[in-house]
Amino acid sequence: EVQLLESGGGVVQPGGSLRLSCVASGFTFTSYAMNWVRQAPGKGLEWVSAISGSGAKKYYAESVKGRFTISSEYFKNTLYLQMNSLRADDTAIYYCAKTIGHFWGGWDYWGRGTLVTVSS
Amino acid sequence: QSALTQPASVSGSPGQSITISCSGTSTDVGGYNSVSWYQQHPGKAPKLMIYDVYNRPSGLSNRFSGSKSGNTASLTISGLRAEDEADYYCSSYTSYNTLVFGGGTKLTVL
């Protein structure tokens, strides 16, 4: 059974940093692209970042480029999102999601999400 | 790049069919077949309903179907049921190597 479990969310001050983790199980981690998607309270979905199964390709939304870094540790089956220079509009539930097939295909498994609150 | 355009809300009665549209441009929906649809119930993670324009994940009801014409993709739900009431989001790959979502559509089953 495929499972994705995020952690690392919390309350952080503007300008601060946070690292999110997503532990994956039930599938071959290196065979699928992984993504981070966020949802601000009461708002819609926003794609944040994607990484290829090999870790060689990484892509970011304009809103987080230069501030967030996606990475993975394949021996730990873990996806990360390092978030620096956090702003109030980064407040959201952050989900990790597994791609169903090709890199930009749909995401068939999602975690439950972890809440990040940026506030002074 | 701008978000894809979806109607804010649609409604239908049990048993009816409804269609949700998702309008983009030639740099996203119109240029690629990487369009997906997600269903989200309150307080839950999104669920993949359609990927690559018209493909259903294994085990998903064939009441859900996807299509695309030009720069507009569509999700059709036939035989509407109470449990279909949820928010629906479309997404598309873009020529900028990013992914963009629609603003979401709230489906109400009357």
PDB file of N, CA, C and O in Angstrom, chain B residues 47-99:
ATOM      1  N   LYS B  47      -8.030  14.139  -4.597  1.00  0.00           N
ATOM      2  CA  LYS B  47      -8.035  12.797  -5.176  1.00  0.00           C
ATOM      3  C   LYS B  47      -8.005  12.916  -6.698  1.00  0.00           C
ATOM      4  O   LYS B  47      -8.792  13.673  -7.275  1.00  0.00           O
ATOM      5  N   LEU B  48      -7.102  12.168  -7.317  1.00  0.00           N
ATOM      6  CA  LEU B  48      -6.989  12.200  -8.779  1.00  0.00           C
ATOM      7  C   LEU B  48      -8.193  11.518  -9.421  1.00  0.00           C
ATOM      8  O   LEU B  48      -8.505  10.376  -9.102  1.00  0.00           O
ATOM      9  N   MET B  49      -8.849  12.230 -10.354  1.00  0.00           N
ATOM     10  CA  MET B  49     -10.008  11.692 -11.046  1.00  0.00           C
ATOM     11  C   MET B  49      -9.708  11.399 -12.516  1.00  0.00           C
ATOM     12  O   MET B  49     -10.180  10.413 -13.072  1.00  0.00           O
ATOM     13  N   ILE B  50      -8.940  12.281 -13.145  1.00  0.00           N
ATOM     14  CA  ILE B  50      -8.593  12.156 -14.561  1.00  0.00           C
ATOM     15  C   ILE B  50      -7.157  12.639 -14.742  1.00  0.00           C
ATOM     16  O   ILE B  50      -6.751  13.633 -14.124  1.00  0.00           O
ATOM     17  N   TYR B  51      -6.379  11.939 -15.573  1.00  0.00           N
ATOM     18  CA  TYR B  51      -5.047  12.425 -15.909  1.00  0.00           C
ATOM     19  C   TYR B  51      -4.820  12.291 -17.410  1.00  0.00           C
ATOM     20  O   TYR B  51      -5.497  11.504 -18.078  1.00  0.00           O
ATOM     21  N   ASP B  52      -3.882  13.076 -17.911  1.00  0.00           N
ATOM     22  CA  ASP B  52      -3.594  13.098 -19.352  1.00  0.00           C
ATOM     23  C   ASP B  52      -4.879  13.249 -20.169  1.00  0.00           C
ATOM     24  O   ASP B  52      -5.122  12.497 -21.130  1.00  0.00           O
ATOM     25  N   VAL B  53      -5.669  14.222 -19.798  1.00  0.00           N
ATOM     26  CA  VAL B  53      -6.910  14.656 -20.455  1.00  0.00           C
ATOM     27  C   VAL B  53      -8.092  13.726 -20.221  1.00  0.00           C
ATOM     28  O   VAL B  53      -9.169  14.192 -19.840  1.00  0.00           O
ATOM     29  N   TYR B  54      -7.932  12.419 -20.514  1.00  0.00           N
ATOM     30  CA  TYR B  54      -9.107  11.546 -20.443  1.00  0.00           C
ATOM     31  C   TYR B  54      -8.875  10.201 -19.744  1.00  0.00           C
ATOM     32  O   TYR B  54      -9.757   9.341 -19.760  1.00  0.00           O
ATOM     33  N   ASN B  55      -7.707   9.990 -19.167  1.00  0.00           N
ATOM     34  CA  ASN B  55      -7.426   8.701 -18.512  1.00  0.00           C
ATOM     35  C   ASN B  55      -7.919   8.678 -17.077  1.00  0.00           C
ATOM     36  O   ASN B  55      -7.708   9.629 -16.326  1.00  0.00           O
ATOM     37  N   ARG B  56      -8.579   7.573 -16.705  1.00  0.00           N
ATOM     38  CA  ARG B  56      -9.026   7.384 -15.329  1.00  0.00           C
ATOM     39  C   ARG B  56      -8.055   6.496 -14.579  1.00  0.00           C
ATOM     40  O   ARG B  56      -7.617   5.466 -15.107  1.00  0.00           O
ATOM     41  N   PRO B  57      -7.728   6.844 -13.328  1.00  0.00           N
ATOM     42  CA  PRO B  57      -6.901   5.941 -12.524  1.00  0.00           C
ATOM     43  C   PRO B  57      -7.620   4.607 -12.339  1.00  0.00           C
ATOM     44  O   PRO B  57      -8.856   4.544 -12.400  1.00  0.00           O
ATOM     45  N   SER B  58      -6.867   3.570 -12.110  1.00  0.00           N
ATOM     46  CA  SER B  58      -7.431   2.254 -11.916  1.00  0.00           C
ATOM     47  C   SER B  58      -8.456   2.249 -10.793  1.00  0.00           C
ATOM     48  O   SER B  58      -8.216   2.781  -9.713  1.00  0.00           O
ATOM     49  N   GLY B  59      -9.617   1.679 -11.065  1.00  0.00           N
ATOM     50  CA  GLY B  59     -10.640   1.549 -10.044  1.00  0.00           C
ATOM     51  C   GLY B  59     -11.620   2.702  -9.944  1.00  0.00           C
ATOM     52  O   GLY B  59     -12.603   2.615  -9.203  1.00  0.00           O
ATOM     53  N   LEU B  60     -11.349   3.774 -10.681  1.00  0.00           N
ATOM     54  CA  LEU B  60     -12.249   4.926 -10.602  1.00  0.00           C
ATOM     55  C   LEU B  60     -13.493   4.699 -11.456  1.00  0.00           C
ATOM     56  O   LEU B  60     -13.421   4.127 -12.541  1.00  0.00           O
ATOM     57  N   SER B  61     -14.615   5.177 -10.967  1.00  0.00           N
ATOM     58  CA  SER B  61     -15.890   5.010 -11.667  1.00  0.00           C
ATOM     59  C   SER B  61     -15.838   5.625 -13.062  1.00  0.00           C
ATOM     60  O   SER B  61     -15.286   6.721 -13.261  1.00  0.00           O
ATOM     61  N   ASN B  62     -16.463   4.916 -14.032  1.00  0.00           N
ATOM     62  CA  ASN B  62     -16.520   5.462 -15.393  1.00  0.00           C
ATOM     63  C   ASN B  62     -17.593   6.543 -15.523  1.00  0.00           C
ATOM     64  O   ASN B  62     -17.873   7.026 -16.620  1.00  0.00           O
ATOM     65  N   ARG B  63     -18.180   6.963 -14.420  1.00  0.00           N
ATOM     66  CA  ARG B  63     -19.092   8.115 -14.448  1.00  0.00           C
ATOM     67  C   ARG B  63     -18.306   9.408 -14.675  1.00  0.00           C
ATOM     68  O   ARG B  63     -18.885  10.429 -15.033  1.00  0.00           O
ATOM     69  N   PHE B  64     -17.013   9.340 -14.445  1.00  0.00           N
ATOM     70  CA  PHE B  64     -16.148  10.503 -14.616  1.00  0.00           C
ATOM     71  C   PHE B  64     -15.397  10.373 -15.939  1.00  0.00           C
ATOM     72  O   PHE B  64     -14.789   9.344 -16.221  1.00  0.00           O
ATOM     73  N   SER B  65     -15.445  11.431 -16.747  1.00  0.00           N
ATOM     74  CA  SER B  65     -14.746  11.409 -18.031  1.00  0.00           C
ATOM     75  C   SER B  65     -14.157  12.783 -18.322  1.00  0.00           C
ATOM     76  O   SER B  65     -14.662  13.804 -17.866  1.00  0.00           O
ATOM     77  N   GLY B  66     -13.075  12.788 -19.088  1.00  0.00           N
ATOM     78  CA  GLY B  66     -12.413  14.030 -19.433  1.00  0.00           C
ATOM     79  C   GLY B  66     -12.269  14.176 -20.929  1.00  0.00           C
ATOM     80  O   GLY B  66     -12.253  13.188 -21.669  1.00  0.00           O
ATOM     81  N   SER B  67     -12.155  15.426 -21.370  1.00  0.00           N
ATOM     82  CA  SER B  67     -11.976  15.704 -22.787  1.00  0.00           C
ATOM     83  C   SER B  67     -11.276  17.046 -22.933  1.00  0.00           C
ATOM     84  O   SER B  67     -11.073  17.778 -21.955  1.00  0.00           O
ATOM     85  N   LYS B  68     -10.908  17.348 -24.177  1.00  0.00           N
ATOM     86  CA  LYS B  68     -10.254  18.632 -24.445  1.00  0.00           C
ATOM     87  C   LYS B  68     -10.554  19.055 -25.868  1.00  0.00           C
ATOM     88  O   LYS B  68     -10.570  18.228 -26.788  1.00  0.00           O
ATOM     89  N   SER B  69     -10.783  20.363 -26.020  1.00  0.00           N
ATOM     90  CA  SER B  69     -10.958  20.943 -27.342  1.00  0.00           C
ATOM     91  C   SER B  69     -10.254  22.287 -27.355  1.00  0.00           C
ATOM     92  O   SER B  69     -10.626  23.187 -26.601  1.00  0.00           O
ATOM     93  N   GLY B  70      -9.227  22.390 -28.165  1.00  0.00           N
ATOM     94  CA  GLY B  70      -8.463  23.631 -28.198  1.00  0.00           C
ATOM     95  C   GLY B  70      -7.834  23.927 -26.860  1.00  0.00           C
ATOM     96  O   GLY B  70      -7.140  23.092 -26.279  1.00  0.00           O
ATOM     97  N   ASN B  71      -8.093  25.124 -26.357  1.00  0.00           N
ATOM     98  CA  ASN B  71      -7.499  25.550 -25.080  1.00  0.00           C
ATOM     99  C   ASN B  71      -8.380  25.253 -23.875  1.00  0.00           C
ATOM    100  O   ASN B  71      -8.108  25.740 -22.767  1.00  0.00           O
ATOM    101  N   THR B  72      -9.441  24.488 -24.075  1.00  0.00           N
ATOM    102  CA  THR B  72     -10.377  24.196 -22.981  1.00  0.00           C
ATOM    103  C   THR B  72     -10.520  22.702 -22.747  1.00  0.00           C
ATOM    104  O   THR B  72     -10.812  21.943 -23.661  1.00  0.00           O
ATOM    105  N   ALA B  73     -10.303  22.320 -21.493  1.00  0.00           N
ATOM    106  CA  ALA B  73     -10.521  20.941 -21.067  1.00  0.00           C
ATOM    107  C   ALA B  73     -11.832  20.877 -20.290  1.00  0.00           C
ATOM    108  O   ALA B  73     -12.302  21.887 -19.768  1.00  0.00           O
ATOM    109  N   SER B  74     -12.397  19.688 -20.226  1.00  0.00           N
ATOM    110  CA  SER B  74     -13.675  19.526 -19.538  1.00  0.00           C
ATOM    111  C   SER B  74     -13.706  18.228 -18.750  1.00  0.00           C
ATOM    112  O   SER B  74     -13.132  17.221 -19.170  1.00  0.00           O
ATOM    113  N   LEU B  75     -14.396  18.284 -17.611  1.00  0.00           N
ATOM    114  CA  LEU B  75     -14.678  17.109 -16.796  1.00  0.00           C
ATOM    115  C   LEU B  75     -16.185  16.917 -16.797  1.00  0.00           C
ATOM    116  O   LEU B  75     -16.921  17.847 -16.467  1.00  0.00           O
ATOM    117  N   THR B  76     -16.632  15.739 -17.160  1.00  0.00           N
ATOM    118  CA  THR B  76     -18.051  15.422 -17.145  1.00  0.00           C
ATOM    119  C   THR B  76     -18.317  14.343 -16.118  1.00  0.00           C
ATOM    120  O   THR B  76     -17.605  13.331 -16.066  1.00  0.00           O
ATOM    121  N   ILE B  77     -19.313  14.577 -15.280  1.00  0.00           N
ATOM    122  CA  ILE B  77     -19.754  13.599 -14.292  1.00  0.00           C
ATOM    123  C   ILE B  77     -21.172  13.214 -14.661  1.00  0.00           C
ATOM    124  O   ILE B  77     -22.060  14.067 -14.715  1.00  0.00           O
ATOM    125  N   SER B  78     -21.367  11.936 -14.942  1.00  0.00           N
ATOM    126  CA  SER B  78     -22.699  11.466 -15.291  1.00  0.00           C
ATOM    127  C   SER B  78     -23.308  10.716 -14.109  1.00  0.00           C
ATOM    128  O   SER B  78     -22.590  10.276 -13.197  1.00  0.00           O
ATOM    129  N   GLY B  79     -24.622  10.584 -14.106  1.00  0.00           N
ATOM    130  CA  GLY B  79     -25.299   9.888 -13.020  1.00  0.00           C
ATOM    131  C   GLY B  79     -24.936  10.476 -11.665  1.00  0.00           C
ATOM    132  O   GLY B  79     -24.548   9.764 -10.740  1.00  0.00           O
ATOM    133  N   LEU B  80     -25.088  11.771 -11.550  1.00  0.00           N
ATOM    134  CA  LEU B  80     -24.655  12.506 -10.360  1.00  0.00           C
ATOM    135  C   LEU B  80     -25.160  11.861  -9.062  1.00  0.00           C
ATOM    136  O   LEU B  80     -26.331  11.442  -8.956  1.00  0.00           O
ATOM    137  N   ARG B  81     -24.270  11.802  -8.072  1.00  0.00           N
ATOM    138  CA  ARG B  81     -24.604  11.248  -6.756  1.00  0.00           C
ATOM    139  C   ARG B  81     -24.272  12.261  -5.680  1.00  0.00           C
ATOM    140  O   ARG B  81     -23.423  13.135  -5.880  1.00  0.00           O
ATOM    141  N   ALA B  82     -24.903  12.094  -4.526  1.00  0.00           N
ATOM    142  CA  ALA B  82     -24.681  13.023  -3.410  1.00  0.00           C
ATOM    143  C   ALA B  82     -23.198  13.090  -3.037  1.00  0.00           C
ATOM    144  O   ALA B  82     -22.676  14.167  -2.719  1.00  0.00           O
ATOM    145  N   GLU B  83     -22.505  11.961  -3.102  1.00  0.00           N
ATOM    146  CA  GLU B  83     -21.097  11.927  -2.693  1.00  0.00           C
ATOM    147  C   GLU B  83     -20.168  12.625  -3.686  1.00  0.00           C
ATOM    148  O   GLU B  83     -18.975  12.812  -3.402  1.00  0.00           O
ATOM    149  N   ASP B  84     -20.696  13.014  -4.848  1.00  0.00           N
ATOM    150  CA  ASP B  84     -19.882  13.759  -5.810  1.00  0.00           C
ATOM    151  C   ASP B  84     -19.750  15.228  -5.411  1.00  0.00           C
ATOM    152  O   ASP B  84     -18.929  15.954  -5.990  1.00  0.00           O
ATOM    153  N   GLU B  85     -20.572  15.664  -4.447  1.00  0.00           N
ATOM    154  CA  GLU B  85     -20.498  17.057  -4.010  1.00  0.00           C
ATOM    155  C   GLU B  85     -19.134  17.323  -3.392  1.00  0.00           C
ATOM    156  O   GLU B  85     -18.747  16.704  -2.399  1.00  0.00           O
ATOM    157  N   ALA B  86     -18.384  18.232  -3.998  1.00  0.00           N
ATOM    158  CA  ALA B  86     -17.004  18.495  -3.602  1.00  0.00           C
ATOM    159  C   ALA B  86     -16.467  19.652  -4.444  1.00  0.00           C
ATOM    160  O   ALA B  86     -17.170  20.188  -5.292  1.00  0.00           O
ATOM    161  N   ASP B  87     -15.229  20.022  -4.171  1.00  0.00           N
ATOM    162  CA  ASP B  87     -14.518  20.978  -5.017  1.00  0.00           C
ATOM    163  C   ASP B  87     -13.729  20.201  -6.067  1.00  0.00           C
ATOM    164  O   ASP B  87     -13.156  19.156  -5.767  1.00  0.00           O
ATOM    165  N   TYR B  88     -13.686  20.740  -7.277  1.00  0.00           N
ATOM    166  CA  TYR B  88     -12.961  20.105  -8.365  1.00  0.00           C
ATOM    167  C   TYR B  88     -11.946  21.087  -8.949  1.00  0.00           C
ATOM    168  O   TYR B  88     -12.268  22.239  -9.197  1.00  0.00           O
ATOM    169  N   TYR B  89     -10.737  20.590  -9.151  1.00  0.00           N
ATOM    170  CA  TYR B  89      -9.658  21.415  -9.688  1.00  0.00           C
ATOM    171  C   TYR B  89      -9.073  20.769 -10.938  1.00  0.00           C
ATOM    172  O   TYR B  89      -8.840  19.560 -10.967  1.00  0.00           O
ATOM    173  N   CYS B  90      -8.801  21.591 -11.944  1.00  0.00           N
ATOM    174  CA  CYS B  90      -8.055  21.109 -13.102  1.00  0.00           C
ATOM    175  C   CYS B  90      -6.611  21.592 -12.964  1.00  0.00           C
ATOM    176  O   CYS B  90      -6.326  22.547 -12.234  1.00  0.00           O
ATOM    177  N   SER B  91      -5.712  20.920 -13.649  1.00  0.00           N
ATOM    178  CA  SER B  91      -4.318  21.343 -13.674  1.00  0.00           C
ATOM    179  C   SER B  91      -3.740  21.025 -15.048  1.00  0.00           C
ATOM    180  O   SER B  91      -4.229  20.133 -15.753  1.00  0.00           O
ATOM    181  N   SER B  92      -2.700  21.747 -15.412  1.00  0.00           N
ATOM    182  CA  SER B  92      -2.046  21.513 -16.697  1.00  0.00           C
ATOM    183  C   SER B  92      -0.568  21.814 -16.619  1.00  0.00           C
ATOM    184  O   SER B  92      -0.140  22.764 -15.947  1.00  0.00           O
ATOM    185  N   TYR B  93       0.204  21.026 -17.322  1.00  0.00           N
ATOM    186  CA  TYR B  93       1.604  21.330 -17.535  1.00  0.00           C
ATOM    187  C   TYR B  93       1.680  22.578 -18.417  1.00  0.00           C
ATOM    188  O   TYR B  93       0.786  22.826 -19.226  1.00  0.00           O
ATOM    189  N   THR B  94       2.744  23.384 -18.231  1.00  0.00           N
ATOM    190  CA  THR B  94       2.902  24.579 -19.053  1.00  0.00           C
ATOM    191  C   THR B  94       4.249  24.562 -19.782  1.00  0.00           C
ATOM    192  O   THR B  94       5.166  23.830 -19.414  1.00  0.00           O
ATOM    193  N   SER B  95       4.372  25.409 -20.766  1.00  0.00           N
ATOM    194  CA  SER B  95       5.597  25.483 -21.557  1.00  0.00           C
ATOM    195  C   SER B  95       6.758  26.069 -20.769  1.00  0.00           C
ATOM    196  O   SER B  95       7.888  26.112 -21.259  1.00  0.00           O
ATOM    197  N   TYR B  96       6.519  26.531 -19.575  1.00  0.00           N
ATOM    198  CA  TYR B  96       7.554  27.091 -18.705  1.00  0.00           C
ATOM    199  C   TYR B  96       8.104  26.028 -17.759  1.00  0.00           C
ATOM    200  O   TYR B  96       8.797  26.349 -16.796  1.00  0.00           O
ATOM    201  N   ASN B  97       7.777  24.754 -18.019  1.00  0.00           N
ATOM    202  CA  ASN B  97       8.181  23.661 -17.119  1.00  0.00           C
ATOM    203  C   ASN B  97       7.635  23.867 -15.717  1.00  0.00           C
ATOM    204  O   ASN B  97       8.350  23.698 -14.714  1.00  0.00           O
ATOM    205  N   THR B  98       6.393  24.280 -15.663  1.00  0.00           N
ATOM    206  CA  THR B  98       5.688  24.407 -14.392  1.00  0.00           C
ATOM    207  C   THR B  98       4.319  23.767 -14.540  1.00  0.00           C
ATOM    208  O   THR B  98       3.955  23.274 -15.615  1.00  0.00           O
ATOM    209  N   LEU B  99       3.583  23.773 -13.461  1.00  0.00           N
ATOM    210  CA  LEU B  99       2.235  23.244 -13.505  1.00  0.00           C
ATOM    211  C   LEU B  99       1.299  24.302 -12.944  1.00  0.00           C
ATOM    212  O   LEU B  99       1.630  24.951 -11.945  1.00  0.00           O
TER     213      LEU B  99
END
